[in-house]
Every structure is written in structure tokens, then in C-alpha cells.
Amino acid sequence: MTQTPRSLDWTRRLVGIDTTSRNSNLGLIEEARDHLAGLGFEIALTRDASGAKANLFATWPDRSGRLKGGVVLSGHTDVVPVDGQAWSSDPFKPEMRDGRLYGRGACDMKGFIGACLELAGRLPSGGLARPLHLALSYDEEVGCLGAPGMIAEMRARGLDPEGCIVGEPTSMAPVTAHKGFNVYRCTVRGCPAHSSLPQKGVSAIEYAARLILFIRDLSNGFRERGPFDDAFDTPWTTASVGKIEGGTAANIVPEFCRFVFEFRNLPGVSPDGIYGAIERYAQQSLVPEMHAVSPKAGIEFEQLVGSPGLEADEAAEITRLVRRLAREDKVRKVGYGTEAGLFQEAGVPTLVCGPGDIQVAHRADEFVSLEQLAACEAFLDGVIEALQRDGPLG
Ligand SMILES: [Zn+2]
């Protein structure tokens, strides 16, 4: 029987706060803020436009009071909905069964945040040689919408951390790369006409269909010709259309069609390049044909999600530190996105390592095992030891 992990109480409290992305996350953020501010952390909140959601960036200064440099421990506070899922217990009333804590977010990623908040309460009295930052974001699950504001604020304050660990569930194994995730909405405006006179109209659905086939061809091209990275389960860049609506009736040339597409680029493949190809095809090949019939016709794009891929720097001190603490040299690259790419893009060497199994995330009866929580605590203790020392982190 494993000893009860010290972070279990915090994890239970966090799971008990319903932070489904469609809700406010302020209940959790305020509880974390009060705890950390009470301990003496420097607190910075960044809010969304409505004020109902916030990121929390908290810093424990080094022994001479500096906030610059150090390591970020980062997690998102929101969770995916439980709608339509068959849970064996109330997802927001955490329950212990068979050495596991069950509840929405137990694994993704309140176990990690719980471990961070518990750790904050017992930092060494002699102080740290480098600062420790805790970064808690909102709206990760709906496309990493919260973290960019928090990271911009971190940069504006010149904090310049030396490394960041994103504690998404990896069963405490270092993950050094993931794909980028990009979502766009495309609106095609045609020109309506009686369907017996199709030459008088511009069919929004037909032009949307041609664009969708272009996206499919792009995707096939990546699959056939690469670039490839065999460390990924699906070793090429993928693209697909997931949603479409349009048209009025069988006998009307449709005026309107809208669809949503996504692509997941390998870290070395430029998302702007992919979007650029799609946009160029629309504006250069399709729109002139549409305009020949009606100048009011057109195609517009709107980006809904743009979350960069991650390719960690193996030579970075933070990578060496995480590999040493996790006792793991294997290269792991995953298909799911995280906020790690955003930190890396902001110049902070970042990788992913956290408690829990990604296979149980987002599902009914999500759980984190006490063993994983304990392993996370031991790992974070190692991070603190490294922050206590002068000299290189790794
Ligand atoms: Zn997550």
C-alpha cells in the first residue's frame, strides 16, 4: 500500500470545483491565488474580455528577491464537459477507489496543479537560487485561448524563465514534441438563383466542395510525400474538414455555405504555409470564377485556433533536468497539443511531463492513481532541489 500522497487533499479540492471550459474558472483561480499570496508568492492575474475567466501567474522569488529566470510549472485549470458520459460516481465529487482518485480533471490536469499547490506550501526555508513560477491558464481545452495572454504578460514583465514544464498527463515520462493544432472557419458566399437557371447563380456549396477537395489533396500529399517524423503515431501532417452547413432547398442555387477545417502540423512544418496554400487556391483559382457571375460572391476565412507545435531542445538545461528526474531518455512525440508550444515559441525551453495516463483523460471515470501523484511529488521535489543549487539547472 502506497503512502497517501501529500497532494491528495489539494487535488480533491480542485476536482470539486467544476471548471468545465464553458464555465468561469474564478473559483479555482481565487482559491489558488489566496493560498499562494498567503505564502508570499508574487501574483499576476490576466483576465479574459468578460472578466469571468483568469490566468494566474505566481512567482516565488529567489533568495535575493529577484523574479527573473527560474522554472515555470504550468497547467490549465479548465476541464472538458461530462455531457453524455456514463460516470460511476459524481464527476465533481472526487472519489477514492482502488488506489485511484476518480473525478473530472483528476488526470487532466488537476493532479499536477494539486501537486504544485502543495509543493508551494513547503518550499525550503533557505530560499531558492532561482525563482519558481506557477502558471495556471484558462480555456486550454477549447484551443489554448487563455495562455497567450498570460505568456505575453510574462514576457512584458521581462521574467525570461530558463525553462518550463507543462504537467499534462504523460505518466511522468518526458514528452519532447507534439504537433501544432490549427482550426479555421471558411464562409463561402455565392449568388442565389432558381435551380432551373444555374448559370445565373454561384453555388456556395459547389465552391465549398472544391475547396474541401483541395484540403483533402493537401492532406493526401503530406501522407504520400511527407515530411515524415516516425516518432509520431501518425508520422505526417494531417488535415480534415469536420463540420459543414449550407443551402436552403433543392431548387435554389445556394447562397451560403460554411465549413470548419483543422490541420495538425508536424513541428517543422509551417502552419502559415499550409493556410497560405488553401487561401491562395480560394482567392486565385475560385474567387475569379465566382466574380465572373456575381461580384458579391466571395470566400472568407477566420482562424479559430492556432496552437503551435512543440519540438523541445534536447540540449536545454530544463530538458536535461526533466530527463534526469524522470530517469527516461526515450524520445516521445505525441499527437495531442498542449500549451508547451506557446511557451517554447516565447523563447522558453519547454517540455511536457505530468502525472496520469492520457488514455483516461476526457473520458468517463477519469482518474489519477495515487502512485502517479506520489511520483509527481518526488519529481517536483527534484525540481526544487535543482532550483536551490547555483550553477546549471540540468
Ligand atoms: Zn490537458
Coordinates of C-alpha atoms and ligand atoms in Angstrom, one line a residue:
M1 CA 0.0 0.0 0.0
T2 CA 1.4 3.4 -1.1
Q3 CA 1.5 6.2 1.5
T4 CA -1.2 8.8 1.0
P5 CA 0.4 11.4 -1.4
R6 CA 0.7 14.9 0.3
S7 CA -1.0 16.5 -2.7
L8 CA -4.2 14.4 -2.5
D9 CA -6.1 17.0 -0.4
W10 CA -5.4 19.7 -2.9
T11 CA -6.2 17.5 -5.9
R12 CA -9.6 16.6 -4.3
R13 CA -10.4 20.3 -3.7
L14 CA -9.6 21.2 -7.3
V15 CA -11.6 18.4 -8.8
G16 CA -14.5 19.5 -6.6
I17 CA -14.6 22.9 -8.4
D18 CA -16.5 22.5 -11.8
T19 CA -14.2 24.3 -14.2
T20 CA -15.7 22.9 -17.5
S21 CA -14.4 25.3 -20.1
R22 CA -17.9 26.9 -20.7
N23 CA -18.0 28.0 -17.0
S24 CA -16.0 30.6 -15.1
N25 CA -12.7 29.2 -13.6
L26 CA -12.5 32.0 -11.0
G27 CA -13.5 29.7 -8.1
L28 CA -10.3 27.7 -8.7
I29 CA -8.1 30.7 -9.5
E30 CA -9.2 32.6 -6.4
E31 CA -8.5 29.6 -4.2
A32 CA -5.1 29.2 -5.7
R33 CA -4.4 32.9 -5.5
D34 CA -5.3 33.2 -1.9
H35 CA -3.2 30.2 -1.0
L36 CA -0.1 31.4 -3.0
A37 CA -0.5 35.1 -2.0
G38 CA -0.7 34.0 1.7
L39 CA 2.6 32.1 1.3
G40 CA 4.3 35.2 -0.2
F41 CA 4.2 34.5 -3.9
E42 CA 4.1 37.5 -6.3
I43 CA 0.7 37.2 -8.1
A44 CA -0.2 38.4 -11.6
L45 CA -3.7 37.7 -13.0
T46 CA -4.7 38.2 -16.6
R47 CA -8.4 38.1 -17.4
D48 CA -10.5 37.4 -20.5
A49 CA -12.6 40.1 -22.0
S50 CA -15.7 39.1 -20.0
G51 CA -13.8 39.1 -16.7
A52 CA -15.3 35.6 -15.9
K53 CA -12.0 33.8 -16.6
A54 CA -8.5 34.4 -15.5
N55 CA -4.9 33.1 -15.8
L56 CA -2.8 33.1 -12.6
F57 CA 1.0 33.5 -12.9
A58 CA 2.6 33.3 -9.4
T59 CA 6.3 33.7 -8.7
W60 CA 8.4 32.7 -5.6
P61 CA 11.4 35.0 -5.9
D62 CA 15.0 33.8 -5.5
R63 CA 16.8 34.4 -2.2
S64 CA 17.8 37.9 -3.3
G65 CA 14.3 38.8 -4.2
R66 CA 14.7 38.5 -8.0
L67 CA 11.8 37.3 -10.2
K68 CA 13.8 36.8 -13.4
G69 CA 14.8 33.4 -14.7
G70 CA 14.0 30.2 -13.0
V71 CA 11.5 27.5 -13.9
V72 CA 7.8 27.6 -14.8
L73 CA 5.4 24.8 -13.8
S74 CA 2.4 25.1 -16.0
G75 CA -1.1 23.7 -16.1
H76 CA -4.6 24.5 -17.4
T77 CA -7.4 24.9 -15.0
D78 CA -10.3 24.0 -17.3
V79 CA -11.7 20.6 -18.0
V80 CA -13.8 19.0 -20.8
P81 CA -17.5 18.5 -20.3
V82 CA -19.0 15.4 -18.9
D83 CA -22.2 15.7 -21.0
G84 CA -23.4 12.3 -22.3
Q85 CA -20.8 10.3 -20.4
A86 CA -21.7 7.5 -18.1
W87 CA -19.8 8.0 -14.9
S88 CA -19.8 5.5 -12.0
S89 CA -19.7 8.4 -9.5
D90 CA -20.3 12.2 -9.5
P91 CA -17.5 13.6 -11.7
F92 CA -17.2 16.7 -9.5
K93 CA -17.3 14.8 -6.1
P94 CA -13.9 13.1 -6.2
E95 CA -14.0 9.6 -5.0
M96 CA -11.2 7.2 -4.0
R97 CA -11.5 3.6 -5.2
D98 CA -8.7 1.0 -5.5
G99 CA -5.8 3.4 -5.1
R100 CA -7.2 5.9 -7.6
L101 CA -8.8 9.2 -7.3
Y102 CA -11.8 9.5 -9.7
G103 CA -13.2 12.8 -11.0
R104 CA -13.3 15.1 -14.0
G105 CA -9.8 16.6 -14.3
A106 CA -8.2 14.2 -11.8
C107 CA -5.8 13.3 -14.6
D108 CA -6.1 16.3 -17.0
M109 CA -4.7 18.1 -15.1
K110 CA -5.7 18.9 -11.5
G111 CA -3.4 16.2 -10.1
F112 CA -0.4 18.2 -11.4
I113 CA -1.8 21.5 -10.2
G114 CA -2.7 20.0 -6.8
A115 CA 0.9 18.8 -6.5
C116 CA 2.2 22.3 -7.4
L117 CA 0.0 24.0 -4.9
E118 CA 1.0 21.5 -2.2
L119 CA 4.7 22.0 -3.1
A120 CA 4.3 25.8 -2.8
G121 CA 3.4 25.4 0.9
R122 CA 6.7 23.7 1.8
L123 CA 9.4 25.5 -0.2
P124 CA 12.8 25.3 1.6
S125 CA 13.4 28.0 4.3
G126 CA 16.9 28.7 3.0
G127 CA 15.3 30.1 -0.2
L128 CA 15.9 29.2 -3.8
A129 CA 18.9 30.2 -6.1
R130 CA 16.4 30.7 -8.9
P131 CA 12.7 31.7 -8.9
L132 CA 9.8 29.2 -9.2
H133 CA 6.8 30.2 -11.3
L134 CA 3.4 28.6 -11.3
A135 CA 1.3 29.3 -14.4
L136 CA -2.4 28.4 -14.4
S137 CA -4.3 29.1 -17.5
Y138 CA -8.0 29.1 -18.7
D139 CA -9.6 27.6 -21.8
E140 CA -6.8 25.3 -22.9
E141 CA -9.3 22.6 -23.8
V142 CA -11.1 24.9 -26.3
G143 CA -7.9 25.7 -28.2
C144 CA -5.3 27.2 -25.8
L145 CA -7.2 30.5 -25.7
G146 CA -6.1 31.7 -22.2
A147 CA -2.3 31.0 -22.2
P148 CA -1.3 33.5 -24.9
G149 CA -2.3 36.5 -22.7
M150 CA -0.5 35.1 -19.7
I151 CA 2.6 34.4 -21.7
A152 CA 2.6 37.9 -23.2
E153 CA 2.3 39.4 -19.7
M154 CA 5.2 37.2 -18.6
R155 CA 7.3 38.5 -21.4
A156 CA 6.3 42.1 -20.9
R157 CA 7.5 41.8 -17.3
G158 CA 10.9 40.5 -18.6
L159 CA 10.7 37.4 -16.4
D160 CA 12.6 35.4 -19.0
P161 CA 12.3 31.9 -17.4
E162 CA 15.1 29.4 -18.2
G163 CA 12.6 26.5 -18.7
C164 CA 9.1 25.4 -18.4
I165 CA 7.4 22.0 -17.6
V166 CA 3.8 21.6 -18.7
G167 CA 2.3 18.9 -16.5
E168 CA -0.2 17.3 -18.9
P169 CA -0.7 13.6 -18.3
T170 CA 2.3 11.7 -19.7
S171 CA 2.6 9.0 -16.9
M172 CA 5.6 11.1 -15.7
A173 CA 7.6 10.4 -18.9
P174 CA 9.1 13.3 -20.7
V175 CA 7.3 14.3 -24.0
T176 CA 9.5 16.4 -26.1
A177 CA 7.4 17.1 -29.2
H178 CA 3.8 17.4 -30.3
K179 CA 2.0 18.6 -33.4
G180 CA 0.6 22.1 -33.9
F181 CA -3.2 22.4 -33.9
N182 CA -5.0 24.9 -36.2
V183 CA -8.7 25.4 -36.8
Y184 CA -10.3 27.7 -39.3
R185 CA -13.9 28.6 -40.3
C186 CA -14.5 29.2 -44.0
T187 CA -17.5 31.1 -45.2
V188 CA -18.4 30.9 -48.9
R189 CA -20.9 33.4 -50.2
G190 CA -22.5 32.6 -53.5
C191 CA -25.3 34.1 -55.5
P192 CA -28.8 32.6 -55.3
A193 CA -30.8 31.7 -58.4
H194 CA -33.7 29.4 -59.4
S195 CA -32.1 25.9 -59.8
S196 CA -33.6 25.7 -63.4
L197 CA -31.2 28.6 -64.2
P198 CA -28.0 27.6 -62.5
Q199 CA -25.9 29.7 -64.9
K200 CA -27.4 32.8 -63.3
G201 CA -26.2 31.8 -59.8
V202 CA -23.0 30.9 -57.9
S203 CA -23.4 27.8 -55.9
A204 CA -21.7 28.3 -52.5
I205 CA -21.9 24.6 -51.8
E206 CA -20.1 23.7 -55.0
Y207 CA -17.3 26.1 -54.4
A208 CA -17.0 24.9 -50.8
A209 CA -16.8 21.4 -52.1
R210 CA -13.9 22.3 -54.4
L211 CA -12.1 23.9 -51.5
I212 CA -12.7 20.9 -49.3
L213 CA -11.3 18.6 -52.0
F214 CA -8.2 20.9 -52.2
I215 CA -7.7 20.4 -48.5
R216 CA -8.1 16.7 -48.9
D217 CA -5.5 16.7 -51.7
L218 CA -3.1 18.7 -49.5
S219 CA -3.6 16.1 -46.7
N220 CA -3.0 13.2 -49.2
G221 CA 0.1 14.9 -50.4
F222 CA 1.5 15.0 -46.8
R223 CA 0.7 11.4 -46.4
E224 CA 2.3 10.4 -49.6
R225 CA 5.3 12.7 -49.8
G226 CA 5.9 13.8 -46.2
P227 CA 7.7 15.4 -44.5
F228 CA 7.7 12.4 -42.1
D229 CA 8.7 12.0 -38.4
D230 CA 8.4 8.4 -37.4
A231 CA 8.4 9.2 -33.7
F232 CA 4.7 10.2 -34.1
D233 CA 1.9 7.7 -34.2
T234 CA 0.7 9.4 -37.4
P235 CA 4.1 10.5 -38.8
W236 CA 2.8 13.2 -41.2
T237 CA 0.9 16.4 -41.1
T238 CA -2.9 15.8 -41.3
A239 CA -5.8 18.0 -42.4
S240 CA -9.5 17.4 -42.4
V241 CA -12.9 19.1 -42.6
G242 CA -15.1 18.4 -39.6
K243 CA -18.3 20.4 -40.0
I244 CA -20.4 21.9 -42.8
E245 CA -23.7 23.7 -43.2
G246 CA -25.3 25.5 -46.1
G247 CA -28.1 25.7 -48.7
T248 CA -31.8 26.4 -48.4
A249 CA -33.7 23.9 -50.7
A250 CA -33.2 21.5 -53.6
N251 CA -34.5 24.1 -56.1
I252 CA -32.4 27.0 -55.0
V253 CA -28.7 27.6 -56.1
P254 CA -27.2 28.0 -52.6
E255 CA -26.1 31.4 -51.5
F256 CA -24.3 30.3 -48.4
C257 CA -22.0 27.5 -47.2
R258 CA -19.8 27.4 -44.2
F259 CA -17.4 24.7 -43.0
V260 CA -14.8 24.2 -40.3
F261 CA -11.4 22.5 -41.1
E262 CA -8.4 21.7 -39.0
F263 CA -4.8 20.7 -39.6
R264 CA -2.2 19.2 -37.3
N265 CA 1.3 20.1 -38.5
L266 CA 4.5 18.4 -37.6
P267 CA 6.6 20.8 -35.5
G268 CA 8.9 21.5 -38.5
V269 CA 6.0 22.3 -40.9
S270 CA 4.8 25.9 -41.1
P271 CA 1.1 26.3 -40.4
D272 CA 1.2 29.6 -42.2
G273 CA 2.4 27.8 -45.3
I274 CA -0.5 25.3 -45.2
Y275 CA -3.1 28.0 -44.6
G276 CA -1.5 30.2 -47.2
A277 CA -1.9 27.4 -49.8
I278 CA -5.6 27.0 -49.0
E279 CA -6.2 30.7 -49.1
R280 CA -4.3 31.2 -52.3
Y281 CA -6.3 28.4 -54.0
A282 CA -9.6 30.1 -52.9
Q283 CA -8.6 33.6 -53.9
Q284 CA -6.7 32.9 -57.1
S285 CA -8.5 29.9 -58.5
L286 CA -12.1 30.0 -57.2
V287 CA -13.0 33.6 -56.5
P288 CA -12.3 35.0 -60.0
E289 CA -14.7 32.3 -61.5
M290 CA -17.3 33.3 -58.9
H291 CA -16.9 37.0 -59.6
A292 CA -17.4 36.4 -63.3
V293 CA -21.1 35.7 -62.4
S294 CA -21.5 37.9 -59.3
P295 CA -19.1 40.4 -57.8
K296 CA -20.8 39.9 -54.5
A297 CA -19.7 36.3 -54.2
G298 CA -16.6 35.6 -52.2
I299 CA -14.7 33.4 -49.7
E300 CA -13.6 34.4 -46.2
F301 CA -11.6 32.6 -43.6
E302 CA -11.5 33.1 -39.8
Q303 CA -8.9 31.4 -37.6
L304 CA -10.5 29.8 -34.5
V305 CA -7.4 28.1 -33.0
G306 CA -3.7 28.5 -33.7
S307 CA -1.7 26.4 -31.2
P308 CA 1.9 25.9 -32.2
G309 CA 3.7 22.5 -32.3
L310 CA 6.5 21.7 -29.9
E311 CA 10.0 20.4 -30.6
A312 CA 11.9 20.6 -27.4
D313 CA 15.6 21.5 -27.4
E314 CA 17.4 18.4 -26.2
A315 CA 20.4 20.4 -25.2
A316 CA 18.4 22.8 -23.0
E317 CA 19.1 22.6 -19.2
I318 CA 15.4 22.0 -18.5
T319 CA 15.3 19.0 -20.9
R320 CA 18.3 17.5 -19.2
L321 CA 16.9 18.1 -15.7
V322 CA 13.5 16.6 -16.6
R323 CA 15.2 13.6 -18.3
R324 CA 17.4 13.0 -15.2
L325 CA 14.5 13.3 -12.7
A326 CA 12.2 11.1 -14.8
R327 CA 15.0 8.7 -15.5
E328 CA 14.0 8.5 -19.1
D329 CA 16.0 9.1 -22.2
K330 CA 13.4 7.8 -24.7
V331 CA 12.2 10.3 -27.3
R332 CA 8.4 10.5 -27.1
K333 CA 6.3 12.6 -29.5
V334 CA 2.5 12.8 -29.2
G335 CA -0.4 13.8 -31.4
Y336 CA -2.3 15.8 -28.9
G337 CA -1.5 19.5 -28.4
T338 CA -0.5 21.3 -25.2
E339 CA 0.4 24.9 -24.2
A340 CA 4.1 23.8 -24.3
G341 CA 4.4 25.1 -27.9
L342 CA 3.3 28.5 -26.8
F343 CA 6.0 28.8 -24.1
Q344 CA 8.6 27.4 -26.5
E345 CA 7.6 30.0 -29.1
A346 CA 8.0 32.7 -26.5
G347 CA 11.7 31.7 -26.1
V348 CA 11.2 29.5 -23.0
P349 CA 12.6 25.9 -23.5
T350 CA 9.7 23.7 -22.6
L351 CA 8.7 20.1 -22.4
V352 CA 5.7 18.1 -21.1
C353 CA 5.8 15.8 -18.1
G354 CA 3.0 15.1 -15.7
P355 CA 1.0 12.6 -13.7
G356 CA -1.8 10.4 -15.0
D357 CA -2.5 8.4 -18.2
I358 CA -3.6 10.4 -21.2
Q359 CA -5.8 7.4 -22.2
V360 CA -8.2 8.1 -19.4
A361 CA -8.3 11.9 -19.9
H362 CA -11.6 13.3 -21.4
R363 CA -13.4 10.0 -20.7
A364 CA -16.0 8.8 -18.1
D365 CA -14.4 7.6 -14.9
E366 CA -11.2 9.7 -15.5
F367 CA -8.8 9.1 -12.6
V368 CA -5.3 9.6 -11.4
S369 CA -3.6 6.9 -9.4
L370 CA -2.1 7.7 -6.0
E371 CA 1.1 6.1 -7.3
Q372 CA 1.3 8.7 -10.1
L373 CA 0.6 11.6 -7.7
A374 CA 3.4 10.3 -5.5
A375 CA 5.8 10.0 -8.5
C376 CA 4.9 13.6 -9.4
E377 CA 5.7 14.8 -5.9
A378 CA 9.1 13.1 -6.0
F379 CA 9.7 14.7 -9.4
L380 CA 8.8 18.2 -8.2
D381 CA 11.0 17.7 -5.1
G382 CA 13.8 17.1 -7.6
V383 CA 12.9 20.3 -9.4
I384 CA 13.1 22.3 -6.2
E385 CA 16.5 20.7 -5.3
A386 CA 17.8 21.9 -8.7
L387 CA 16.4 25.4 -8.0
Q388 CA 18.2 25.5 -4.7
R389 CA 21.6 25.0 -6.3
D390 CA 23.8 27.6 -8.0
G391 CA 25.2 26.5 -11.4
P392 CA 23.5 24.8 -14.3
L393 CA 19.9 23.5 -13.8
G394 CA 20.4 20.2 -15.5
Ligands
ZN1 ZN -4.9 18.8 -20.7

